[in-house]
């Protein structure tokens, strides 16, 4: 599968600009992190959130190509799927997932897309002692992040993947696509959570608001199941609070981002020590 292909950004005294478009953007944590990482690395750059309504996405993306010091972006909900079709060149894992969360531009305005949401999630899991190989997984949410997680989990060698979404046809379409790439893995769309699951993941946006319904009930699973949520704000989602109170091992959403920051810097050609950056990021509230 793909590795991170880097390029050299032009600095030459310019302030490099990076952004995260989304709708909404109040939950986005990355600009807070990067605007502390850049000074620590001695990089003249800023990172800004950009709230873009869906009708304006294409025109905003086109405009970015023509800003000489605009070097790239990460993508927030709900644009990870639409933008995979707008970039000039996408990696194989982005094509498999049908989404991008990283886009960069070269000096000619050509755009390149990749997705490392899933890779960051898997690396974050393994850093906390949760090995994916051979495991069974129940994944709720098949939007841009969920698709990327599904691909990365399959690449990590899981044995079984059950997919669920509030739109069943989306879960079925992803299952069908993944089966063509990973015939050795049992992959199916299934609404009812199977009880014998090693890892249950919320990759939907259910939990961003305190009154959101739970994506699934933790007690649907055995006590050996790890309950994970990719939502970063709030850190303690209702799902994770309930799971922890019942004695389940939980995995927070911020780990997915923490372990992606170094991948972002690689992608944008910014030299750094990954261990130093990870330590810095983990200290930022």
mmCIF file of C-alpha atoms in Angstrom:
data_model
loop_
_atom_site.group_PDB
_atom_site.id
_atom_site.type_symbol
_atom_site.label_atom_id
_atom_site.label_comp_id
_atom_site.label_asym_id
_atom_site.label_seq_id
_atom_site.Cartn_x
_atom_site.Cartn_y
_atom_site.Cartn_z
ATOM 1 C CA UNK A 1 0.000 0.000 0.000
ATOM 2 C CA UNK A 2 0.934 3.646 -0.087
ATOM 3 C CA UNK A 3 3.763 5.306 1.753
ATOM 4 C CA UNK A 4 3.889 9.031 2.466
ATOM 5 C CA UNK A 5 5.341 10.715 -0.613
ATOM 6 C CA UNK A 6 6.975 13.987 0.414
ATOM 7 C CA UNK A 7 7.897 17.166 -1.398
ATOM 8 C CA UNK A 8 9.915 20.246 -0.440
ATOM 9 C CA UNK A 9 7.834 23.317 0.443
ATOM 10 C CA UNK A 10 9.057 26.728 -0.656
ATOM 11 C CA UNK A 11 9.781 28.843 2.404
ATOM 12 C CA UNK A 12 12.146 31.695 1.402
ATOM 13 C CA UNK A 13 10.748 34.069 3.985
ATOM 14 C CA UNK A 14 7.135 33.451 2.981
ATOM 15 C CA UNK A 15 4.495 32.579 5.513
ATOM 16 C CA UNK A 16 3.199 29.203 4.420
ATOM 17 C CA UNK A 17 -0.560 28.811 4.793
ATOM 18 C CA UNK A 18 -2.395 25.566 5.536
ATOM 19 C CA UNK A 19 -6.088 25.119 6.246
ATOM 20 C CA UNK A 20 -8.811 22.705 7.264
ATOM 21 C CA UNK A 21 -12.112 23.236 5.438
ATOM 22 C CA UNK A 22 -15.232 21.819 7.004
ATOM 23 C CA UNK A 23 -18.863 22.503 7.872
ATOM 24 C CA UNK A 24 -19.039 23.079 10.792
ATOM 25 C CA UNK A 25 -15.490 23.763 12.046
ATOM 26 C CA UNK A 26 -15.927 24.400 15.770
ATOM 27 C CA UNK A 27 -14.941 20.817 16.608
ATOM 28 C CA UNK A 28 -11.672 20.928 14.620
ATOM 29 C CA UNK A 29 -8.622 20.556 16.872
ATOM 30 C CA UNK A 30 -5.803 20.485 14.325
ATOM 31 C CA UNK A 31 -5.217 24.249 13.870
ATOM 32 C CA UNK A 32 -4.704 24.578 17.632
ATOM 33 C CA UNK A 33 -2.043 21.874 17.482
ATOM 34 C CA UNK A 34 -0.275 23.037 14.346
ATOM 35 C CA UNK A 35 -0.049 26.665 15.414
ATOM 36 C CA UNK A 36 2.033 25.463 18.341
ATOM 37 C CA UNK A 37 3.970 22.816 16.390
ATOM 38 C CA UNK A 38 5.137 25.258 13.684
ATOM 39 C CA UNK A 39 6.895 27.681 16.087
ATOM 40 C CA UNK A 40 8.481 24.747 17.914
ATOM 41 C CA UNK A 41 9.948 23.579 14.598
ATOM 42 C CA UNK A 42 11.001 27.089 13.570
ATOM 43 C CA UNK A 43 8.604 27.063 10.612
ATOM 44 C CA UNK A 44 7.059 30.310 9.339
ATOM 45 C CA UNK A 45 3.538 28.970 8.809
ATOM 46 C CA UNK A 46 -0.027 29.215 10.029
ATOM 47 C CA UNK A 47 -2.957 26.795 10.018
ATOM 48 C CA UNK A 48 -6.529 28.039 9.875
ATOM 49 C CA UNK A 49 -9.986 26.444 9.982
ATOM 50 C CA UNK A 50 -12.236 27.470 7.086
ATOM 51 C CA UNK A 51 -15.999 27.051 7.351
ATOM 52 C CA UNK A 52 -17.284 26.372 3.851
ATOM 53 C CA UNK A 53 -20.875 25.711 2.894
ATOM 54 C CA UNK A 54 -21.289 22.750 0.519
ATOM 55 C CA UNK A 55 -22.379 24.904 -2.424
ATOM 56 C CA UNK A 56 -19.064 26.778 -2.290
ATOM 57 C CA UNK A 57 -16.680 23.863 -1.879
ATOM 58 C CA UNK A 58 -15.642 23.512 -5.524
ATOM 59 C CA UNK A 59 -14.984 27.226 -6.040
ATOM 60 C CA UNK A 60 -12.972 27.515 -2.824
ATOM 61 C CA UNK A 61 -10.884 24.489 -3.777
ATOM 62 C CA UNK A 62 -10.171 25.976 -7.211
ATOM 63 C CA UNK A 63 -9.117 29.288 -5.673
ATOM 64 C CA UNK A 64 -6.603 27.603 -3.360
ATOM 65 C CA UNK A 65 -4.634 26.397 -6.395
ATOM 66 C CA UNK A 66 -3.661 29.955 -7.257
ATOM 67 C CA UNK A 67 -2.263 31.062 -3.896
ATOM 68 C CA UNK A 68 1.503 30.657 -4.174
ATOM 69 C CA UNK A 69 2.053 30.313 -0.442
ATOM 70 C CA UNK A 70 -0.945 28.069 0.182
ATOM 71 C CA UNK A 71 0.584 24.607 0.452
ATOM 72 C CA UNK A 72 -2.167 22.275 1.514
ATOM 73 C CA UNK A 73 -4.973 21.222 3.776
ATOM 74 C CA UNK A 74 -6.498 18.547 5.878
ATOM 75 C CA UNK A 75 -10.170 17.858 5.345
ATOM 76 C CA UNK A 76 -12.944 17.788 7.946
ATOM 77 C CA UNK A 77 -16.540 16.582 7.742
ATOM 78 C CA UNK A 78 -18.399 16.461 5.410
ATOM 79 C CA UNK A 79 -15.861 16.926 2.594
ATOM 80 C CA UNK A 80 -13.568 13.899 2.752
ATOM 81 C CA UNK A 81 -15.604 11.996 0.173
ATOM 82 C CA UNK A 82 -16.409 14.834 -2.289
ATOM 83 C CA UNK A 83 -12.833 16.076 -2.536
ATOM 84 C CA UNK A 84 -11.409 12.726 -3.637
ATOM 85 C CA UNK A 85 -13.032 13.433 -7.016
ATOM 86 C CA UNK A 86 -11.642 16.986 -7.237
ATOM 87 C CA UNK A 87 -7.933 16.293 -6.754
ATOM 88 C CA UNK A 88 -5.766 15.737 -9.808
ATOM 89 C CA UNK A 89 -4.050 12.683 -8.359
ATOM 90 C CA UNK A 90 -5.028 10.419 -5.450
ATOM 91 C CA UNK A 91 -3.122 7.609 -3.757
ATOM 92 C CA UNK A 92 -4.264 4.018 -3.967
ATOM 93 C CA UNK A 93 -5.518 3.987 -0.376
ATOM 94 C CA UNK A 94 -7.493 7.175 -1.020
ATOM 95 C CA UNK A 95 -9.097 5.547 -4.048
ATOM 96 C CA UNK A 96 -9.906 2.420 -2.063
ATOM 97 C CA UNK A 97 -11.501 4.413 0.726
ATOM 98 C CA UNK A 98 -13.194 6.867 -1.625
ATOM 99 C CA UNK A 99 -11.994 9.760 0.524
ATOM 100 C CA UNK A 100 -9.119 12.140 1.207
ATOM 101 C CA UNK A 101 -8.097 13.930 4.375
ATOM 102 C CA UNK A 102 -4.848 15.384 3.025
ATOM 103 C CA UNK A 103 -4.362 17.564 -0.035
ATOM 104 C CA UNK A 104 -1.258 19.415 -1.174
ATOM 105 C CA UNK A 105 -0.500 21.657 -4.146
ATOM 106 C CA UNK A 106 2.671 21.900 -6.205
ATOM 107 C CA UNK A 107 4.142 25.022 -7.797
ATOM 108 C CA UNK A 108 1.884 24.588 -10.839
ATOM 109 C CA UNK A 109 -1.300 24.328 -8.787
ATOM 110 C CA UNK A 110 -1.666 20.596 -9.346
ATOM 111 C CA UNK A 111 -3.354 18.865 -6.400
ATOM 112 C CA UNK A 112 -2.495 15.555 -4.736
ATOM 113 C CA UNK A 113 -4.734 13.708 -2.283
ATOM 114 C CA UNK A 114 -4.152 11.039 0.335
ATOM 115 C CA UNK A 115 -5.900 9.748 3.440
ATOM 116 C CA UNK A 116 -4.145 8.920 6.707
ATOM 117 C CA UNK A 117 -7.162 9.004 9.035
ATOM 118 C CA UNK A 118 -7.152 5.235 9.135
ATOM 119 C CA UNK A 119 -3.397 4.905 9.418
ATOM 120 C CA UNK A 120 -3.366 7.346 12.328
ATOM 121 C CA UNK A 121 -6.150 5.376 14.018
ATOM 122 C CA UNK A 122 -4.373 2.032 13.648
ATOM 123 C CA UNK A 123 -1.002 3.397 14.787
ATOM 124 C CA UNK A 124 -2.700 5.055 17.755
ATOM 125 C CA UNK A 125 -4.412 1.792 18.689
ATOM 126 C CA UNK A 126 -1.212 -0.204 18.496
ATOM 127 C CA UNK A 127 0.621 2.422 20.563
ATOM 128 C CA UNK A 128 -1.923 1.685 23.286
ATOM 129 C CA UNK A 129 -1.397 -2.062 23.006
ATOM 130 C CA UNK A 130 -4.392 -2.915 20.803
ATOM 131 C CA UNK A 131 -3.161 -5.069 17.909
ATOM 132 C CA UNK A 132 -5.497 -5.286 14.908
ATOM 133 C CA UNK A 133 -4.198 -8.369 13.123
ATOM 134 C CA UNK A 134 -6.637 -11.254 13.240
ATOM 135 C CA UNK A 135 -9.296 -9.277 15.135
ATOM 136 C CA UNK A 136 -13.029 -8.840 14.553
ATOM 137 C CA UNK A 137 -14.293 -5.256 14.171
ATOM 138 C CA UNK A 138 -17.680 -3.553 14.274
ATOM 139 C CA UNK A 139 -17.513 -0.109 12.627
ATOM 140 C CA UNK A 140 -20.373 2.414 12.744
ATOM 141 C CA UNK A 141 -20.202 5.254 10.225
ATOM 142 C CA UNK A 142 -19.138 4.894 6.598
ATOM 143 C CA UNK A 143 -18.474 8.524 5.727
ATOM 144 C CA UNK A 144 -15.013 9.773 4.803
ATOM 145 C CA UNK A 145 -13.344 8.887 8.095
ATOM 146 C CA UNK A 146 -15.149 5.568 8.430
ATOM 147 C CA UNK A 147 -14.123 4.510 4.908
ATOM 148 C CA UNK A 148 -10.491 5.411 5.642
ATOM 149 C CA UNK A 149 -10.566 3.469 8.927
ATOM 150 C CA UNK A 150 -12.052 0.443 7.183
ATOM 151 C CA UNK A 151 -9.267 0.396 4.577
ATOM 152 C CA UNK A 152 -6.523 0.815 7.186
ATOM 153 C CA UNK A 153 -7.994 -1.924 9.380
ATOM 154 C CA UNK A 154 -8.091 -4.278 6.411
ATOM 155 C CA UNK A 155 -4.500 -3.362 5.558
ATOM 156 C CA UNK A 156 -3.593 -4.138 9.188
ATOM 157 C CA UNK A 157 -4.858 -7.696 8.765
ATOM 158 C CA UNK A 158 -8.157 -7.870 10.629
ATOM 159 C CA UNK A 159 -10.126 -11.091 10.140
ATOM 160 C CA UNK A 160 -13.701 -9.780 10.152
ATOM 161 C CA UNK A 161 -15.320 -6.393 9.521
ATOM 162 C CA UNK A 162 -18.972 -5.542 10.159
ATOM 163 C CA UNK A 163 -20.158 -2.172 8.833
ATOM 164 C CA UNK A 164 -23.152 -0.129 9.901
ATOM 165 C CA UNK A 165 -24.502 3.272 8.878
ATOM 166 C CA UNK A 166 -27.750 5.194 9.301
ATOM 167 C CA UNK A 167 -27.928 4.870 5.517
ATOM 168 C CA UNK A 168 -27.705 1.077 5.016
ATOM 169 C CA UNK A 169 -26.957 1.425 1.324
ATOM 170 C CA UNK A 170 -23.718 3.263 2.143
ATOM 171 C CA UNK A 171 -22.544 0.458 4.423
ATOM 172 C CA UNK A 172 -23.414 -2.139 1.791
ATOM 173 C CA UNK A 173 -21.630 -0.200 -0.967
ATOM 174 C CA UNK A 174 -18.469 0.064 1.134
ATOM 175 C CA UNK A 175 -18.625 -3.626 2.050
ATOM 176 C CA UNK A 176 -18.940 -4.576 -1.607
ATOM 177 C CA UNK A 177 -16.034 -2.351 -2.617
ATOM 178 C CA UNK A 178 -13.760 -3.637 0.138
ATOM 179 C CA UNK A 179 -14.539 -7.279 -0.639
ATOM 180 C CA UNK A 180 -13.126 -6.732 -4.117
ATOM 181 C CA UNK A 181 -9.829 -5.550 -2.606
ATOM 182 C CA UNK A 182 -9.657 -7.860 0.425
ATOM 183 C CA UNK A 183 -11.244 -11.215 -0.531
ATOM 184 C CA UNK A 184 -9.497 -12.958 2.373
ATOM 185 C CA UNK A 185 -11.367 -10.839 4.968
ATOM 186 C CA UNK A 186 -14.984 -11.476 5.957
ATOM 187 C CA UNK A 187 -16.698 -8.136 5.275
ATOM 188 C CA UNK A 188 -20.407 -7.486 5.519
ATOM 189 C CA UNK A 189 -22.921 -4.747 6.258
ATOM 190 C CA UNK A 190 -24.817 -5.542 9.446
ATOM 191 C CA UNK A 191 -27.054 -3.326 11.537
ATOM 192 C CA UNK A 192 -27.235 -5.487 14.669
ATOM 193 C CA UNK A 193 -23.926 -5.547 16.572
ATOM 194 C CA UNK A 194 -22.439 -9.047 16.762
ATOM 195 C CA UNK A 195 -21.677 -9.936 20.381
ATOM 196 C CA UNK A 196 -18.292 -11.587 19.815
ATOM 197 C CA UNK A 197 -16.318 -8.524 18.700
ATOM 198 C CA UNK A 198 -12.774 -7.479 19.613
ATOM 199 C CA UNK A 199 -13.062 -3.822 18.628
ATOM 200 C CA UNK A 200 -16.198 -1.644 18.334
ATOM 201 C CA UNK A 201 -15.666 1.779 16.734
ATOM 202 C CA UNK A 202 -17.805 4.870 16.367
ATOM 203 C CA UNK A 203 -16.672 6.574 13.162
ATOM 204 C CA UNK A 204 -19.901 8.544 12.783
ATOM 205 C CA UNK A 205 -20.573 12.090 13.995
ATOM 206 C CA UNK A 206 -22.958 10.821 16.662
ATOM 207 C CA UNK A 207 -21.534 12.215 19.880
ATOM 208 C CA UNK A 208 -20.512 15.670 18.702
ATOM 209 C CA UNK A 209 -23.556 17.015 20.551
ATOM 210 C CA UNK A 210 -24.450 15.940 24.120
ATOM 211 C CA UNK A 211 -27.988 14.915 23.131
ATOM 212 C CA UNK A 212 -26.927 12.729 20.207
ATOM 213 C CA UNK A 213 -28.084 9.112 20.373
ATOM 214 C CA UNK A 214 -25.434 6.514 21.081
ATOM 215 C CA UNK A 215 -24.042 4.912 17.903
ATOM 216 C CA UNK A 216 -24.298 1.581 19.746
ATOM 217 C CA UNK A 217 -24.772 0.299 23.290
ATOM 218 C CA UNK A 218 -21.528 -0.900 24.915
ATOM 219 C CA UNK A 219 -23.344 -3.754 26.649
ATOM 220 C CA UNK A 220 -24.006 -5.250 23.206
ATOM 221 C CA UNK A 221 -20.479 -6.633 23.440
ATOM 222 C CA UNK A 222 -18.466 -8.835 25.753
ATOM 223 C CA UNK A 223 -16.211 -7.245 28.348
ATOM 224 C CA UNK A 224 -13.126 -8.043 26.280
ATOM 225 C CA UNK A 225 -14.268 -5.636 23.541
ATOM 226 C CA UNK A 226 -12.337 -2.384 23.167
ATOM 227 C CA UNK A 227 -14.708 0.562 22.626
ATOM 228 C CA UNK A 228 -13.258 3.322 20.424
ATOM 229 C CA UNK A 229 -14.563 6.701 19.306
ATOM 230 C CA UNK A 230 -12.963 8.940 16.673
ATOM 231 C CA UNK A 231 -14.706 12.097 17.927
ATOM 232 C CA UNK A 232 -12.096 14.411 19.417
ATOM 233 C CA UNK A 233 -14.249 17.132 20.919
ATOM 234 C CA UNK A 234 -15.630 16.391 23.413
ATOM 235 C CA UNK A 235 -12.822 14.067 24.477
ATOM 236 C CA UNK A 236 -15.107 12.105 26.794
ATOM 237 C CA UNK A 237 -18.063 11.339 24.565
ATOM 238 C CA UNK A 238 -21.201 9.896 26.097
ATOM 239 C CA UNK A 239 -20.316 6.568 24.479
ATOM 240 C CA UNK A 240 -16.865 6.473 26.076
ATOM 241 C CA UNK A 241 -18.171 7.658 29.439
ATOM 242 C CA UNK A 242 -20.767 4.904 29.518
ATOM 243 C CA UNK A 243 -18.338 2.232 28.323
ATOM 244 C CA UNK A 244 -15.719 3.223 30.894
ATOM 245 C CA UNK A 245 -18.297 3.205 33.710
ATOM 246 C CA UNK A 246 -19.171 -0.371 32.734
ATOM 247 C CA UNK A 247 -15.561 -1.523 32.841
ATOM 248 C CA UNK A 248 -14.720 -1.604 29.138
ATOM 249 C CA UNK A 249 -11.331 -0.590 27.807
ATOM 250 C CA UNK A 250 -11.852 2.622 25.840
ATOM 251 C CA UNK A 251 -9.868 4.426 23.164
ATOM 252 C CA UNK A 252 -10.195 8.204 22.741
ATOM 253 C CA UNK A 253 -10.573 10.040 19.457
ATOM 254 C CA UNK A 254 -7.638 12.375 19.999
ATOM 255 C CA UNK A 255 -5.177 9.486 19.580
ATOM 256 C CA UNK A 256 -6.176 9.272 15.902
ATOM 257 C CA UNK A 257 -5.099 12.875 15.342
ATOM 258 C CA UNK A 258 -2.056 12.779 17.651
ATOM 259 C CA UNK A 259 -0.486 10.013 15.579
ATOM 260 C CA UNK A 260 -1.334 11.707 12.274
ATOM 261 C CA UNK A 261 0.478 15.004 12.859
ATOM 262 C CA UNK A 262 3.866 13.556 11.941
ATOM 263 C CA UNK A 263 2.309 12.007 8.820
ATOM 264 C CA UNK A 264 0.965 15.427 7.839
ATOM 265 C CA UNK A 265 4.382 17.021 8.252
ATOM 266 C CA UNK A 266 5.950 14.264 6.140
ATOM 267 C CA UNK A 267 3.364 14.798 3.424
ATOM 268 C CA UNK A 268 4.042 18.524 3.322
ATOM 269 C CA UNK A 269 7.819 18.038 3.303
ATOM 270 C CA UNK A 270 8.496 19.613 6.702
ATOM 271 C CA UNK A 271 11.495 18.141 8.484
ATOM 272 C CA UNK A 272 10.894 17.092 12.079
ATOM 273 C CA UNK A 273 11.607 14.503 14.740
ATOM 274 C CA UNK A 274 8.414 12.396 15.003
ATOM 275 C CA UNK A 275 8.970 11.554 18.676
ATOM 276 C CA UNK A 276 9.436 15.227 19.590
ATOM 277 C CA UNK A 277 6.315 16.254 17.675
ATOM 278 C CA UNK A 278 4.228 13.487 19.254
ATOM 279 C CA UNK A 279 5.355 14.491 22.736
ATOM 280 C CA UNK A 280 4.510 18.133 22.021
ATOM 281 C CA UNK A 281 1.105 17.327 20.574
ATOM 282 C CA UNK A 282 0.170 15.132 23.512
ATOM 283 C CA UNK A 283 0.901 18.007 25.914
ATOM 284 C CA UNK A 284 -1.481 20.420 24.168
ATOM 285 C CA UNK A 285 -4.964 20.504 25.765
#
